[in-house]
Each structure stands twice: as C-alpha cells, then as structure tokens.
XYZ file of C-alpha atoms in Angstrom:
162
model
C 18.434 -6.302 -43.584
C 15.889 -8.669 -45.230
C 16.807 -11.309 -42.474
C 16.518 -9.440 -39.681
C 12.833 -8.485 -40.488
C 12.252 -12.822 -40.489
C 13.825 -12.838 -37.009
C 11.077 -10.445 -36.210
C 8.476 -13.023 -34.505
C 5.346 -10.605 -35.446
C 6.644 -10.876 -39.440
C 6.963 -14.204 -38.529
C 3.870 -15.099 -37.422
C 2.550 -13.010 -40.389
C 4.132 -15.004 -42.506
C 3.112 -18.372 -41.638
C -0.714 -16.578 -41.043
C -0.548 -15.500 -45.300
C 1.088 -18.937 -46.078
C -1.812 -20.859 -44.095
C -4.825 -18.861 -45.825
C -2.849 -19.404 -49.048
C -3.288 -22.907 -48.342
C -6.596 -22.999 -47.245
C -7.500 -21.451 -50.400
C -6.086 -24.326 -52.552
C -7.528 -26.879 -50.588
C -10.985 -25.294 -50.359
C -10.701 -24.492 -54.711
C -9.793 -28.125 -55.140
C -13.017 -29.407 -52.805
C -16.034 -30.371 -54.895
C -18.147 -27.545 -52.558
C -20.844 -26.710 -55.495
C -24.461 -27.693 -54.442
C -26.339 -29.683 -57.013
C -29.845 -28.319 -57.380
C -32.717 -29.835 -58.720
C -34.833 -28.218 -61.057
C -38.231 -29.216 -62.029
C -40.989 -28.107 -64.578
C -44.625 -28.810 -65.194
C -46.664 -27.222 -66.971
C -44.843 -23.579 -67.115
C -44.307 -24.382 -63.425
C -40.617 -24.066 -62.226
C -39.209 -24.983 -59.105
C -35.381 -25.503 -57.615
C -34.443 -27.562 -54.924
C -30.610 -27.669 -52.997
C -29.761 -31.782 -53.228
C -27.915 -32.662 -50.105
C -24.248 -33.635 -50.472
C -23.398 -37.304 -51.098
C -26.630 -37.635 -53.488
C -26.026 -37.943 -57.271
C -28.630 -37.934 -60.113
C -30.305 -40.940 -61.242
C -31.284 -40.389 -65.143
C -33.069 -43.328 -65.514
C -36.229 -42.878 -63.822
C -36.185 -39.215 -64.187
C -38.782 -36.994 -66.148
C -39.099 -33.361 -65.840
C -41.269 -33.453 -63.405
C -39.566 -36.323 -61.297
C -36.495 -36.392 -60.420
C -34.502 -39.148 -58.601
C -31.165 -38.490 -56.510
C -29.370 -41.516 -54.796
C -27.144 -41.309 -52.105
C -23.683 -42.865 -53.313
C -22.705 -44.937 -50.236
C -26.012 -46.368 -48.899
C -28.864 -46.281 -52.126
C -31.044 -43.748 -49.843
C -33.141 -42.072 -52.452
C -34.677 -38.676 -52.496
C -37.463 -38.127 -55.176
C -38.413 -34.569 -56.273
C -41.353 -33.979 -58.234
C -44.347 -31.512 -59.037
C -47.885 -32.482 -58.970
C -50.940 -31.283 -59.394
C -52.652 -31.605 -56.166
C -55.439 -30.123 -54.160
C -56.128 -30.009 -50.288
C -58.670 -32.454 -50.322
C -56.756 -34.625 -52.919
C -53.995 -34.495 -50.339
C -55.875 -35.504 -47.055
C -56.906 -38.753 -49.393
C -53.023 -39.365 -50.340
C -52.250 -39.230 -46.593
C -55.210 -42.232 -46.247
C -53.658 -44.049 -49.391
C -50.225 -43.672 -48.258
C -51.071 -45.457 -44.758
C -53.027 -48.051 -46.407
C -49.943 -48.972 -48.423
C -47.866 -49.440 -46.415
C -49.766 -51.433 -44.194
C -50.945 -53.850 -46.834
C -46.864 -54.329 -46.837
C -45.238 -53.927 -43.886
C -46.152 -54.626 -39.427
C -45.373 -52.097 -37.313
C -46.447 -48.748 -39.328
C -46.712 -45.624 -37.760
C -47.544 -42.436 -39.560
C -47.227 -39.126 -37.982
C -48.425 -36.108 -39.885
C -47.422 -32.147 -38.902
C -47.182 -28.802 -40.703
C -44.409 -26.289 -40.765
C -44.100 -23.016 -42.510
C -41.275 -22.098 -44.404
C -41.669 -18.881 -46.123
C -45.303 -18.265 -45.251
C -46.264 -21.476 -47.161
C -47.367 -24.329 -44.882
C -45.352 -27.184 -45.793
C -47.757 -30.459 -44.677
C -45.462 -33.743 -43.645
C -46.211 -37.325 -43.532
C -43.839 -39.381 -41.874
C -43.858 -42.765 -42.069
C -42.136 -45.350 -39.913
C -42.001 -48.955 -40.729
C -40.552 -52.487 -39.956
C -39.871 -54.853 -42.520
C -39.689 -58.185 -41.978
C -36.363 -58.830 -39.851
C -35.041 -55.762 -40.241
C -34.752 -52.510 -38.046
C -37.250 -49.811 -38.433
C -37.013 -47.402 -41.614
C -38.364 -44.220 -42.439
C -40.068 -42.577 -45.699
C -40.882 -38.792 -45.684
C -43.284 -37.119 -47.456
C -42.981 -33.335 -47.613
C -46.003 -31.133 -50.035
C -44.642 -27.433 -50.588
C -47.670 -26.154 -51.874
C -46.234 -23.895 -55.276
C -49.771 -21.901 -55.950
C -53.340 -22.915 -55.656
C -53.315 -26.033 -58.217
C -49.526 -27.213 -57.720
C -47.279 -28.580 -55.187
C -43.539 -29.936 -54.782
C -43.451 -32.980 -53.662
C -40.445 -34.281 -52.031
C -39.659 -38.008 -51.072
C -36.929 -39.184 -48.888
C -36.381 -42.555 -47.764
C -33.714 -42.295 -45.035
C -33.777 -42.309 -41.449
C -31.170 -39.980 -40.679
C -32.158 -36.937 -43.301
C -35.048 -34.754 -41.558
C-alpha cells in the first residue's frame, strides 16, 4: 500500500519538494549569514553600523570611537568613527580634505552631494584620485549627523562600495 502512494507522481514530487527545503535548510544553517555590526561610543553617544560582508575587524588601530574593518581579499578598508563636529567645522574638513590630497596625488577630483536617509541629511565627499602609475582610486567620506554636536563618520576606500 505504502508503495503505491510513491508511484503516485504528486507524492512524488512532494517528496523530493520536503527533501529539497530540508536541504536548503542545512546548507543555509551551515552559511556564515550573520552581519557583523559595528558599534561605536563617545561620550554617552552610541551608534551601530551593518559591516558589509567580506570585511573583518582590525583591533589594532581601533578605539571606541574608531573602528577599522578590512576587506579580507583586497585590504579595502572601511573606518567608522564618531566625532564631534559642527556644520561649519565640516565645510572646513571638506577644504582640508581636498588640500590633502592634492599636496599627494595629480588628478584629484572631489565631488560633494547630500542624501537623506531617515530625515537626517547625510553630506558626502567623494574623492577620486590617481596615484602615480596606477589607475584611479576612490575614498568616501560619508557625515551622518547623530544630534546637534555629533556625527558618524564613515570612511571607505574602495571603488566598487557606494
């Protein structure tokens, strides 16, 4: 009786349909899927980040206020920290940021836009340069502005992570 319900192609299909999710679930429990998040503090100020996959944490470097993450297969960095910074202070980091990298590098373009991302304006400076026989890279500079007297400050030097 039992094998005539098998020969049944909608049990069947059934079947191999439970045996495949089954499956699925042990491959997808085995995966490494948990996010890393970065969590940073300053002065009673608290803030978590998601890291992107493929980034692990860099202790040395790292303060509670900074923290470092470097991409395992190419060294790419991203660099989360809090600051204390004001509107005007941040017009002159955008000036000081330019100036640095022109004192180093040819070729330096910096383009600056705003985007808001839960009704905070998020300010970017984005900063494309060409060292000496090399192709062009890319540093980003996003300020998440946290309350009146603090931002998060998030560096990224890779071209490919926007």
């Amino acid at each position: 009786m039992k094998l005539n319900k098998l020969n049944n192609p909608k049990v069947l299909t059934l079947l191999i349909i439970i045996i495949f999710i089954i499956l699925g679930i042990i491959i997808l429990s085995t995966l490494n899927l948990k996010r890393e998040t970065a969590t940073l503090t300053y002065d009673n100020t608290e803030v978590t980040f998601i890291v992107p996959r493929g980034y692990e944490f860099s202790e040395k470097d790292s303060l509670d206020n900074l923290l470092r993450y470097k991409n395992i297969k190419n060294d790419d960095l991203i660099i989360y920290s809090l600051e204390r910074i004001t509107t005007k202070q941040l017009k002159q980091i955008k000036k000081d940021i330019k100036q640095e990298y022109e004192n180093i590098f040819n070729n330096v373009k910096i383009k600056e836009y705003s985007q808001v991302i839960k009704n905070k304006t998020i300010t970017v400076f984005e900063v494309k340069y060409t060292p000496d026989h090399k192709k062009e890279s890319k540093n980003t500079y996003i300020y998440y502005p946290l309350s009146n007297n603090y931002s998060a400050k998030i560096t990224i030097n890779n071209v490919n992570i926007n």
